[in-house]
Coordinates of C-alpha atoms (C1' of nucleotides) in Angstrom, one line a residue:
Chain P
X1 CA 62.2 -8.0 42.2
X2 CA 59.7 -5.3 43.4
X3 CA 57.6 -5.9 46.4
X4 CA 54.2 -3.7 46.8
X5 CA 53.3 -2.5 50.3
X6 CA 51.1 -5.6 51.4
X7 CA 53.9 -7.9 51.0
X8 CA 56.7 -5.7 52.5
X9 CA 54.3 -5.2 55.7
X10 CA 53.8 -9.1 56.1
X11 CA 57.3 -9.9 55.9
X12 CA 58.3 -7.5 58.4
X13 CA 55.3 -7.5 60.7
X14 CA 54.3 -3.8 60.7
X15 CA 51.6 -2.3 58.5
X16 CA 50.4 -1.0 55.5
X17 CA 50.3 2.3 57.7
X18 CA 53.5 2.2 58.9
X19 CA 54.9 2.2 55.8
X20 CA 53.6 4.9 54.3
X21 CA 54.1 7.2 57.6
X22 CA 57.8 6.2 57.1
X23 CA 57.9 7.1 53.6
X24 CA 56.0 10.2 54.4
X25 CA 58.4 11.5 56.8
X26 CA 61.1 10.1 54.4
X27 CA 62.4 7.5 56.6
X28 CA 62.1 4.6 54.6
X29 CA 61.3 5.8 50.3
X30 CA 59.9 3.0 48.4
X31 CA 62.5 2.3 45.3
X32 CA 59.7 3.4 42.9
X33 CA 56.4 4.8 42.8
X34 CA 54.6 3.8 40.2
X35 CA 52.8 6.7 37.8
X36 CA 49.2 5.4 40.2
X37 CA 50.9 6.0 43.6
X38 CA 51.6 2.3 43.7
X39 CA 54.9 1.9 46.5
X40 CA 57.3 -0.7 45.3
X41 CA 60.1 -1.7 47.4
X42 CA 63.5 -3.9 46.4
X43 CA 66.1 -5.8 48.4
X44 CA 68.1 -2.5 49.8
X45 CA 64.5 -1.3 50.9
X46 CA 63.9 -4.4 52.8
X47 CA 67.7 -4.4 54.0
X48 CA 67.0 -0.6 55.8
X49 CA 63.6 -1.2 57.2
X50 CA 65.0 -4.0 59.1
X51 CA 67.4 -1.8 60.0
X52 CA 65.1 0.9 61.6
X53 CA 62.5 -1.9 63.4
X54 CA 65.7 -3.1 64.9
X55 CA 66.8 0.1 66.6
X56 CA 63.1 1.6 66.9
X57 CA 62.6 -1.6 69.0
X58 CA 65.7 -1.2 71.2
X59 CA 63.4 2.2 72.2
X60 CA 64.9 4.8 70.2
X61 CA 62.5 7.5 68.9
X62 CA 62.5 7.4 65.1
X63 CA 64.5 10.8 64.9
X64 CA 67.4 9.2 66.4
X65 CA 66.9 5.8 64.5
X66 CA 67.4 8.3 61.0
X67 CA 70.3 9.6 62.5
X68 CA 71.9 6.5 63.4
X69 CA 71.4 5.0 60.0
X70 CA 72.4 8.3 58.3
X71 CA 75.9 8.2 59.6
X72 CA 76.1 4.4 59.5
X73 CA 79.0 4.3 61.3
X74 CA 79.2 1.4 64.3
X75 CA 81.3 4.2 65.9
X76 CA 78.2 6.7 66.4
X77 CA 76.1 4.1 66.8
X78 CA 77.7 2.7 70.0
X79 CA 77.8 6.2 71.2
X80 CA 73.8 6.6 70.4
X81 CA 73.1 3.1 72.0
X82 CA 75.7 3.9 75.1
X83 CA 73.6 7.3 75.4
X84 CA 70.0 4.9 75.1
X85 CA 70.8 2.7 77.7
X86 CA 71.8 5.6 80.3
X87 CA 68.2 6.9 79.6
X88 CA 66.6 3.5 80.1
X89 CA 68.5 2.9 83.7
X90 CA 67.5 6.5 84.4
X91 CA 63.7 5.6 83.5
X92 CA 63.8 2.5 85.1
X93 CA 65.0 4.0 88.1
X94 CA 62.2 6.6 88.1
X95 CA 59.8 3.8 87.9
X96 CA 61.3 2.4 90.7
X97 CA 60.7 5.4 92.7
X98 CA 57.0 5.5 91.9
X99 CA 56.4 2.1 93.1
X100 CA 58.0 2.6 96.3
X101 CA 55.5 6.3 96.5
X102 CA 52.5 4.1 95.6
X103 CA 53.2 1.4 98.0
X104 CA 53.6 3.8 100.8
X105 CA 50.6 5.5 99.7
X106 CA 48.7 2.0 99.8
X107 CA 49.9 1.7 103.3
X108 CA 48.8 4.8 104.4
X109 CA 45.0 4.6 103.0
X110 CA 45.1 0.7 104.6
X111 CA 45.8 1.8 108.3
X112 CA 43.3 4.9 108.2
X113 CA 41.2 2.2 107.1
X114 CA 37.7 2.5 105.9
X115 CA 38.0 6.1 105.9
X116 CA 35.6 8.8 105.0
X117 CA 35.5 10.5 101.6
X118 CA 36.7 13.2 102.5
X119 CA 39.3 11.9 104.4
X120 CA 40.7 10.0 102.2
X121 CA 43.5 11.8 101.4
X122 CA 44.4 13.1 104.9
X123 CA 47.9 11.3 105.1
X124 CA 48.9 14.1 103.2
X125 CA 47.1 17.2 104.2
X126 CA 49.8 18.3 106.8
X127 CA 52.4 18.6 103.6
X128 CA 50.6 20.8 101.5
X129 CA 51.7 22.6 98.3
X130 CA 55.4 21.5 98.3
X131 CA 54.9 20.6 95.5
X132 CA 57.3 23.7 94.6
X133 CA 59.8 21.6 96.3
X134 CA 59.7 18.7 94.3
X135 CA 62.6 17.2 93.1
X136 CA 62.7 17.5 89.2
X137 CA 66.0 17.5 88.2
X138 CA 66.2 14.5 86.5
X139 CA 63.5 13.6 83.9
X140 CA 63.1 16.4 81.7
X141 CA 66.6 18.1 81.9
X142 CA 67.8 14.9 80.8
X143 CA 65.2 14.5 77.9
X144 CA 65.4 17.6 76.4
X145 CA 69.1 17.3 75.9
X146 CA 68.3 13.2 74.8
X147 CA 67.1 15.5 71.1
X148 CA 70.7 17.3 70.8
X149 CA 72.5 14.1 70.6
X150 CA 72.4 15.3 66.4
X151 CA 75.3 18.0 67.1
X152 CA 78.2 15.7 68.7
X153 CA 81.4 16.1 67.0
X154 CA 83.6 13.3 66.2
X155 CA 85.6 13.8 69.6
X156 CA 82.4 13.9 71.7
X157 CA 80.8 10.7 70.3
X158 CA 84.0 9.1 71.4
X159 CA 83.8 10.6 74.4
X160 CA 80.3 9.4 74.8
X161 CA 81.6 5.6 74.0
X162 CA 84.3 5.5 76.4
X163 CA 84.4 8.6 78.8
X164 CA 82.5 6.6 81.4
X165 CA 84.6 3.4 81.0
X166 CA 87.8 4.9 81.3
X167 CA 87.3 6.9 84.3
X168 CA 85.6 3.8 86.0
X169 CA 88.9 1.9 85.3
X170 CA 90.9 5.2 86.4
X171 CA 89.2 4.8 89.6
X172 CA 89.6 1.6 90.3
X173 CA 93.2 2.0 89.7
X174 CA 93.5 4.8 92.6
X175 CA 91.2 3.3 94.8
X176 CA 93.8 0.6 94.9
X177 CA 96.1 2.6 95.6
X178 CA 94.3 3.9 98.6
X179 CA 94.2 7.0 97.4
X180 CA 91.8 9.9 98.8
X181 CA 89.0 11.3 97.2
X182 CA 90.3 14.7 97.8
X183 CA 93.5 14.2 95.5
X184 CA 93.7 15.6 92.7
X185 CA 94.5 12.8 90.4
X186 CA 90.7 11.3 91.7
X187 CA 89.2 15.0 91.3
X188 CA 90.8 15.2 87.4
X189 CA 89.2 12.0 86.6
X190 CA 85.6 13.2 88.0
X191 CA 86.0 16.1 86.0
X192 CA 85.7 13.9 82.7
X193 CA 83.4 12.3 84.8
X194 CA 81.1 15.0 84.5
X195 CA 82.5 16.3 81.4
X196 CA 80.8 13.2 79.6
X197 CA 77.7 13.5 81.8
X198 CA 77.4 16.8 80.3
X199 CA 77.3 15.5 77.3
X200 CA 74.0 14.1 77.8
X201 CA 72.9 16.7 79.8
X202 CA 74.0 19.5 82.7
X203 CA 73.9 18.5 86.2
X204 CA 73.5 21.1 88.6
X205 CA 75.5 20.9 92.1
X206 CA 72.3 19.2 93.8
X207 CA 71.8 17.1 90.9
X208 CA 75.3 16.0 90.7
X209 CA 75.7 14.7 93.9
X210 CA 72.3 13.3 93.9
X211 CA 73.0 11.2 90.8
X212 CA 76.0 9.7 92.9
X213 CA 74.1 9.0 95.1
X214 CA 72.0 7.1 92.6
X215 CA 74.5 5.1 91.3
X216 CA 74.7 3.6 95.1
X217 CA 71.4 3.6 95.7
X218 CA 70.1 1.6 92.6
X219 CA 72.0 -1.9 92.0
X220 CA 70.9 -1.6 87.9
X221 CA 73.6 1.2 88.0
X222 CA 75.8 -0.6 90.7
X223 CA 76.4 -3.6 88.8
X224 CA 76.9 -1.6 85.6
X225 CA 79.8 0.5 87.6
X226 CA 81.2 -1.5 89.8
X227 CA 81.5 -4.7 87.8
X228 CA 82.4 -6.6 90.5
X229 CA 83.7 -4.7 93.2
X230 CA 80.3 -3.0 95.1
X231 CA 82.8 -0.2 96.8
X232 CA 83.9 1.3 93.9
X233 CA 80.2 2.8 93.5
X234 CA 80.9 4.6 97.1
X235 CA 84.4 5.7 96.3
X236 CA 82.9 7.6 93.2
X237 CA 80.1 9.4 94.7
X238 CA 82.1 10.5 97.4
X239 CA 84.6 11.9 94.5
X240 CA 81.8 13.1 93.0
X241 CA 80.4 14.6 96.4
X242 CA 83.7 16.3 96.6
X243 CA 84.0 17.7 93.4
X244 CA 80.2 19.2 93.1
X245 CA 80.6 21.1 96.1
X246 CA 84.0 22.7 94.9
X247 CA 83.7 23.1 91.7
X248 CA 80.0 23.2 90.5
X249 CA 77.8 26.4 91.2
X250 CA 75.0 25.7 93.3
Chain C
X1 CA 39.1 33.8 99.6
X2 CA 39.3 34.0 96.3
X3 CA 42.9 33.1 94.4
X4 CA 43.8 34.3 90.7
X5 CA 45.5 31.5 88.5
X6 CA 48.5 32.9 89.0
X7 CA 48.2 32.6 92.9
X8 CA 47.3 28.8 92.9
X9 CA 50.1 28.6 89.8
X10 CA 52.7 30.0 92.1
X11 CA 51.5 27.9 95.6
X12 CA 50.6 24.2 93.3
X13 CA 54.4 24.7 90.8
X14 CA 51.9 24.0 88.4
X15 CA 51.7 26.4 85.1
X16 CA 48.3 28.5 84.8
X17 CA 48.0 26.6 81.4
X18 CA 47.9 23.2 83.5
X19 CA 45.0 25.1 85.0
X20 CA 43.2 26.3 82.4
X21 CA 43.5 22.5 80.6
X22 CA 42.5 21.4 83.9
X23 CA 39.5 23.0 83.9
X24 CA 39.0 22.6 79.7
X25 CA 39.0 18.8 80.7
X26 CA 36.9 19.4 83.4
X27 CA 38.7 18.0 85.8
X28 CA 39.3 21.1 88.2
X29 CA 36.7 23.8 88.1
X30 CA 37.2 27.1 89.3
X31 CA 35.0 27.8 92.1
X32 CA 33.7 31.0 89.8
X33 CA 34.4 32.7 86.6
X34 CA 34.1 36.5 86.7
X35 CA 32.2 38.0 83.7
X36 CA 35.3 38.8 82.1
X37 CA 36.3 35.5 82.0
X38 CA 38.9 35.5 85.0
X39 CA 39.2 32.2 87.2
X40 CA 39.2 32.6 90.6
X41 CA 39.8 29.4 93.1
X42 CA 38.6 28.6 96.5
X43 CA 39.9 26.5 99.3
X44 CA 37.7 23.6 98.1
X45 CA 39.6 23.8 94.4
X46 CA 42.7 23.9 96.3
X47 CA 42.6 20.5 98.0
X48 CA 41.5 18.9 94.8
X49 CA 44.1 20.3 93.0
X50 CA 46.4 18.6 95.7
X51 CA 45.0 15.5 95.7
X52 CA 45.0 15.3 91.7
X53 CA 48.8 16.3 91.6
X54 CA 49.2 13.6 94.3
X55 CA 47.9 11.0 91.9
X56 CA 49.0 12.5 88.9
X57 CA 52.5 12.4 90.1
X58 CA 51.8 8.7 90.9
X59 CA 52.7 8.1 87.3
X60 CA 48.1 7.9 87.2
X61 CA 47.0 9.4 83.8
X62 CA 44.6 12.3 84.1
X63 CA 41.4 9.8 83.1
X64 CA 42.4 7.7 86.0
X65 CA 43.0 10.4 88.2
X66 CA 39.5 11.8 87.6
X67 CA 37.8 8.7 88.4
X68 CA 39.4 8.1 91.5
X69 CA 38.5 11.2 92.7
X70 CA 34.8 10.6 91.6
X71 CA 34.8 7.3 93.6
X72 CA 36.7 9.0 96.3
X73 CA 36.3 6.0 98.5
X74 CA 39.6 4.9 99.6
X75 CA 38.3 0.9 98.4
X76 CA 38.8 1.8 95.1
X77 CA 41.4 3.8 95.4
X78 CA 43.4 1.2 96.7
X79 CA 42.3 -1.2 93.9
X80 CA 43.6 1.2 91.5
X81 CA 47.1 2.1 93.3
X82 CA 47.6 -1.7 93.3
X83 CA 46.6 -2.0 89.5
X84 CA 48.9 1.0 88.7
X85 CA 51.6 -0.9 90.8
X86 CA 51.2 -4.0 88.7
X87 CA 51.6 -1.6 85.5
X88 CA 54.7 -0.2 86.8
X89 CA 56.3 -3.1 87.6
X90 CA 55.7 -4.4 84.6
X91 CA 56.8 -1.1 82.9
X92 CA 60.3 -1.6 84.8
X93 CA 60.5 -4.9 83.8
X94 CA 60.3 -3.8 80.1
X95 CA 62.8 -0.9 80.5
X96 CA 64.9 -4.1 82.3
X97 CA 64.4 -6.2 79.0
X98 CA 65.8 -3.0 76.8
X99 CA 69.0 -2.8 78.6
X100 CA 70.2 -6.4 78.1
X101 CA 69.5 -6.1 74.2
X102 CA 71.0 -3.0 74.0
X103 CA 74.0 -4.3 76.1
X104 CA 74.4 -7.4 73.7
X105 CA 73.5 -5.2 71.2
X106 CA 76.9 -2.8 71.4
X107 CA 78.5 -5.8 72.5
X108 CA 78.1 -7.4 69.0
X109 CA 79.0 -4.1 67.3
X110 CA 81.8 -4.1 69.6
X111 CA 83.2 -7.2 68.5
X112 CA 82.9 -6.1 64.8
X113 CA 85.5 -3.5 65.4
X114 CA 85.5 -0.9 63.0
X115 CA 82.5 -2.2 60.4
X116 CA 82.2 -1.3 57.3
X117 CA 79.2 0.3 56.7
X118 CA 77.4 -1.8 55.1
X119 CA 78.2 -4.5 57.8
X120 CA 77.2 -2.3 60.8
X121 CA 74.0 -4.7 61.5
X122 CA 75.6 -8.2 59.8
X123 CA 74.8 -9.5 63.1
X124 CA 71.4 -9.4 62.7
X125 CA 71.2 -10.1 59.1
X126 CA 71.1 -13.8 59.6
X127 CA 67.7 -13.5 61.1
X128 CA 65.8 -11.1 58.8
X129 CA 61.8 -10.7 59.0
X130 CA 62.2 -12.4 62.5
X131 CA 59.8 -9.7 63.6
X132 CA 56.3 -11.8 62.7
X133 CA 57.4 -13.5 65.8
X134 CA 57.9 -10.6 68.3
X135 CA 57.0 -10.9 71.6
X136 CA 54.2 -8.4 72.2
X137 CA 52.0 -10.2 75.0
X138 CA 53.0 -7.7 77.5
X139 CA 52.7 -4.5 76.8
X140 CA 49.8 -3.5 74.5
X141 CA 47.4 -5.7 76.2
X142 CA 48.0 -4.3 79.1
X143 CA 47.9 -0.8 77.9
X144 CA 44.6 -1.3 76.4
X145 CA 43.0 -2.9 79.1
X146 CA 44.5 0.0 81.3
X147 CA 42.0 1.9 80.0
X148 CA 38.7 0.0 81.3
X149 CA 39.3 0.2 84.8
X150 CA 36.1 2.5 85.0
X151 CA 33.8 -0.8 84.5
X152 CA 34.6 -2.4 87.6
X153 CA 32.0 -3.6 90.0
X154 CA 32.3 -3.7 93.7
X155 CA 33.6 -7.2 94.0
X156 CA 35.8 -6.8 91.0
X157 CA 37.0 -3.8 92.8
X158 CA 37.8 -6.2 96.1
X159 CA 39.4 -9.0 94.1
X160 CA 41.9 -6.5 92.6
X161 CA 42.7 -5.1 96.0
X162 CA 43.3 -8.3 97.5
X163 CA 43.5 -10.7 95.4
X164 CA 46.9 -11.5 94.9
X165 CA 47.7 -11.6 98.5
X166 CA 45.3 -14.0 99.5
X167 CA 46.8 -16.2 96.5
X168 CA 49.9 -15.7 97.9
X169 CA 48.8 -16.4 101.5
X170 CA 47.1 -19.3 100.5
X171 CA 50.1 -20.7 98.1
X172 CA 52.7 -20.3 101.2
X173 CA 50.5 -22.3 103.4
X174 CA 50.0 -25.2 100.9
X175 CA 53.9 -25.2 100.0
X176 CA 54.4 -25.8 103.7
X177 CA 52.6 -28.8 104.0
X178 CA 54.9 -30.3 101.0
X179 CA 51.4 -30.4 98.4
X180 CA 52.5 -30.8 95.0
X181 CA 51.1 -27.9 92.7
X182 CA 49.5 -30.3 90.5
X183 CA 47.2 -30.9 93.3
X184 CA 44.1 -29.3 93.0
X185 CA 43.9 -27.0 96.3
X186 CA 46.7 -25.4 94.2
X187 CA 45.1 -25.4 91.2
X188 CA 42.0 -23.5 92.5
X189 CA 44.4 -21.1 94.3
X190 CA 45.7 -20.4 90.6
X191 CA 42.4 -20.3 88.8
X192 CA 42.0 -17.4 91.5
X193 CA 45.3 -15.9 90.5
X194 CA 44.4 -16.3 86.8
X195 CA 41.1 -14.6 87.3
X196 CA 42.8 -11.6 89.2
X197 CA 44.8 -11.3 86.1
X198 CA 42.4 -11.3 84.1
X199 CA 41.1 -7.9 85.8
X200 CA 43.9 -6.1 83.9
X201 CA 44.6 -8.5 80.9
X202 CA 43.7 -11.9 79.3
X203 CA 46.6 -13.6 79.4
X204 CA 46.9 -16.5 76.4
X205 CA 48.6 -19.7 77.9
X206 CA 51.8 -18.6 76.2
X207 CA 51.8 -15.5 78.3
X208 CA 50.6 -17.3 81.5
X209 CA 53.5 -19.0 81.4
X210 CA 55.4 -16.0 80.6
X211 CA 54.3 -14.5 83.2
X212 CA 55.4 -16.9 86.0
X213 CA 58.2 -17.2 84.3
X214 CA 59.0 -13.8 84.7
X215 CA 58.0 -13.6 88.5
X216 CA 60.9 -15.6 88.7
X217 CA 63.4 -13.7 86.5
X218 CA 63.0 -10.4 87.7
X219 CA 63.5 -9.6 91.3
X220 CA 61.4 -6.5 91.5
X221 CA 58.5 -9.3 91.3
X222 CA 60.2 -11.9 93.6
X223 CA 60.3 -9.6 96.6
X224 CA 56.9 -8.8 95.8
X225 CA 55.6 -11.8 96.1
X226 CA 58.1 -14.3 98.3
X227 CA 58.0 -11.6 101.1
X228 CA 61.1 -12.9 102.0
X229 CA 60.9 -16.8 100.8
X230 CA 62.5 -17.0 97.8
X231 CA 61.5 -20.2 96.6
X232 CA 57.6 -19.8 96.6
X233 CA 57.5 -17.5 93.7
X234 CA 59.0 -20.8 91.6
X235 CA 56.2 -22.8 93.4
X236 CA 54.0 -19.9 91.7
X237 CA 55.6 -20.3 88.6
X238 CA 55.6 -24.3 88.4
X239 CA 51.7 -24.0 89.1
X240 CA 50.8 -21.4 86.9
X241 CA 52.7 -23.5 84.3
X242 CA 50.7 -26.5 84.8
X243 CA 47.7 -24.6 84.9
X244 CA 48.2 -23.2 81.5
X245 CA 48.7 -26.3 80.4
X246 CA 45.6 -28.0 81.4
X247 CA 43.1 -25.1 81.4
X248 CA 44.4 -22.7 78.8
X249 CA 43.6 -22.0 75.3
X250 CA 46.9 -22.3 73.1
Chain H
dG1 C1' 28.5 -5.0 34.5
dT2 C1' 29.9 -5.6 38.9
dA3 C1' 31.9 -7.3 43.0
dG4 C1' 36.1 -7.7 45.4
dG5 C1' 40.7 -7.1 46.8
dG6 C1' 44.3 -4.2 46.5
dG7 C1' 46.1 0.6 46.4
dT8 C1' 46.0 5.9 47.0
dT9 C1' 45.5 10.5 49.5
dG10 C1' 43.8 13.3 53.0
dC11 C1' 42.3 14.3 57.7
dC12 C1' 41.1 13.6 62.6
dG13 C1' 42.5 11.6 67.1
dT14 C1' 45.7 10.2 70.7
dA15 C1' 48.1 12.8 76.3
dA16 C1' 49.1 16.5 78.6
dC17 C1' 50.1 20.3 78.1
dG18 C1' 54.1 24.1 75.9
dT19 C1' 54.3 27.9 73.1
dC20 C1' 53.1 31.5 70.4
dA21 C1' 49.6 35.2 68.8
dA22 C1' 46.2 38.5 69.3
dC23 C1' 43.5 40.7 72.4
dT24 C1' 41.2 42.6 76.8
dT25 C1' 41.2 44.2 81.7
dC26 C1' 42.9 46.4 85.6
dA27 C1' 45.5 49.3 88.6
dA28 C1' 49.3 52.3 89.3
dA29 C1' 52.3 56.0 87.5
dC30 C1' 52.8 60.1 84.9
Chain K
dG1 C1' 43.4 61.6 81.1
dT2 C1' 46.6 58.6 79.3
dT3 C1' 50.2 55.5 79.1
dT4 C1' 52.3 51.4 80.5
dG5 C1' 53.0 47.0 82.4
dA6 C1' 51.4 42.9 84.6
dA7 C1' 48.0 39.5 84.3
dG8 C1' 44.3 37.6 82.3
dT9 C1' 41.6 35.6 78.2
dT10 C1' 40.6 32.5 74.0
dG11 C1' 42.1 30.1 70.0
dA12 C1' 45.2 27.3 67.4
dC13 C1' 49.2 24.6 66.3
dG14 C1' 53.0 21.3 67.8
dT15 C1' 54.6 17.2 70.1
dT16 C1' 55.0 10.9 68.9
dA17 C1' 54.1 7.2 65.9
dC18 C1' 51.1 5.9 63.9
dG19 C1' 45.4 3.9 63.9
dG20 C1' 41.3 4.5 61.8
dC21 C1' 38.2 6.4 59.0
dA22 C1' 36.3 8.2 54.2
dA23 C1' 36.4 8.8 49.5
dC24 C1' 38.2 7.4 45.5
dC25 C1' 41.1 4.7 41.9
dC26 C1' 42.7 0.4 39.5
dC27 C1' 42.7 -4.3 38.0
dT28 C1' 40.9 -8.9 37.6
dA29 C1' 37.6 -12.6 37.9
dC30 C1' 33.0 -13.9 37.2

DNA sequence: GTAGGGGTTGCCGTAACGTCAACTTCAAAC
DNA sequence: GTTTGAAGTTGACGTTACGGCAACCCCTAC
């Protein structure tokens, strides 16, 4: 049984459009086109596109969503979706970061006031043009390398899957043990540590330690690391303090 | 004084092509163009440039940012740093929404163990087409309506700025005295809530309800609005609820 | 014969620039 | 006087995931 594009697009809830701009950029073919143009789709076609709207709305950009169903295996897809959720936690937390600018921006235009027009922006006339200091070593850095994911080899996607988990669990282990953040067992395991980070992308010195510092800071990462135990967050960013400012260039 | 592109490039961290677009979008002038063409910037273009990098590094898209800095009063500015707040928040609270399916959503792949390909998305085969039902009330509505911030009129402008405080205030007070919030002092304190609302979006009942609902879920909103009393943003929610119920369009 | 309800293929527009390409201008160095 | 290099200019295309035209085709019911 053939369906034409009308009825694929209201069973699935996209349109018409849609449709074609998958089969344009070869997304989703239609089964057969018809000598007139005509798109007709059968069951496997159905079976994909759900496929894609499920992963396109877990956020992933269309490029990845091909990948993921190109390799089809739940292995890579793990590593893709392990991958996606660090970039959500990192976007949330960026969000995060605006509000708290904008709401001390609110307060600062409230006390001056009713102020003049050209005063408006006073609060921050004393600062000027550090802007050449701003901190940017998240954002971009990050989402250029989010378009590489393509050339992981079979031993990084595992990597990806697990790295984080097992050195969590590592941790915990030596934590317990009371050992210091200066040991080396605790420095090996950071080095995987950052070995999967980079991975997804390559953390400077500054950057390292500021993203342990992030994982304390923010509670999305906190209850994602810690599972449980809120100290284990602190014992890592110190390792991770440790290790960026002996082993990572500045 | 006059300053070459490259000069404010260097001082702003901006790129001399931000300029240039800057100034194809009219939204930063050089002070004069020499006859061959060459942009040269005074002190005036200088503080604008600040103040639009300011906004613009709000997270404020370059539309926005231009109108502010028509208005220039520090009224509206406030209205719209609230309303991009609001946006943000809710932007979060998406991002928020994407983890947890993705979580489940490697948690069900998980479980499958090694899949066979064709089995990789079993999980989500027993629901097929569900997407007609997709929650959208959020995001898109809000997005568009982003966009017509430029209409508002001066009272408009206040209501956005203070709206949702004085809802608040007034909601704290009446859940202090013990007033049920089917009462109609509530009520009218919601209709006032509802309208602020509908500044940015016109919420259907469904997502009026959704909405308090989610002022209770997600704790980005509850220390927004319980400023410390964590049980007034349910009070919120149980009126907006009946509200919806009695004055909303299904 | 025609109106209507599908379908098709272009092509432009979106936000905020990055990235060439092809060219001009200016001042210092030879 | 000329070369060279740095810095400037104006296009124009690319990015994401389509939406929204326009112009045209195909089939069926009246």
């Amino acid at each position: 049984m053939a369906w034409s594009i009308a009825e694929v697009a209201r069973a699935s809830g996209v349109t018409a459009r849609t449709l074609r701009h998958y089969h344009a950029i070869g997304l989703l073919v239609p089964a057969r086109t018809a000598p007139n143009g005509r798109r007709y789709y059968e069951q496997e076609q159905l079976l994909r596109l759900q496929q894609i709207l499920l992963l396109r709305d877990l956020g992933l950009s269309l490029d990845v969503v091909a990948e993921v169903i190109a390799h089809r295996s739940s292995h890579d897809t793990i590593a893709v979706l392990a991958r996606h959720k660090e970039w959500l936690l990192r976007e949330q937390l960026r969000l995060a970061q605006l509000v708290r600018t904008v709401d001390s921006t609110i307060e600062n235009l409230r006390k001056g006031g009713e102020m003049s027009p050209e005063k408006v922006f006073e609060g921050f006339e004393h600062n000027p043009y550090e802007a050449e200091a701003r901190e940017r070593w998240g954002d971009e850095a990050v989402d250029a390398s989010y378009r590489r994911i393509q050339g992981w080899s079979e031993e990084e996607a595992e990597k990806a899957r697990t790295g984080y988990t097992r050195v969590h669990e590592g941790l915990a282990a030596l934590k317990a043990e009371g050992t210091a953040v200066t040991e080396l067992s605790v420095q090996e395991l950071i080095q995987q540590h950052y070995e999967v980070t980079s991975l997804f992308w390559t953390p400077t010195r500054e950057a390292y330690k500021g993203l342990g510092q992030m994982y304390v800071d923010d509670e999305r990462f906190r209850q994602n690391i810690g599972d449980g135990d809120d100290s284990l967050v602190e014992y890592l960013r110190d390792a991770m303090t440790v290790y960026a400012d002996n082993r990572l260039d500045a």
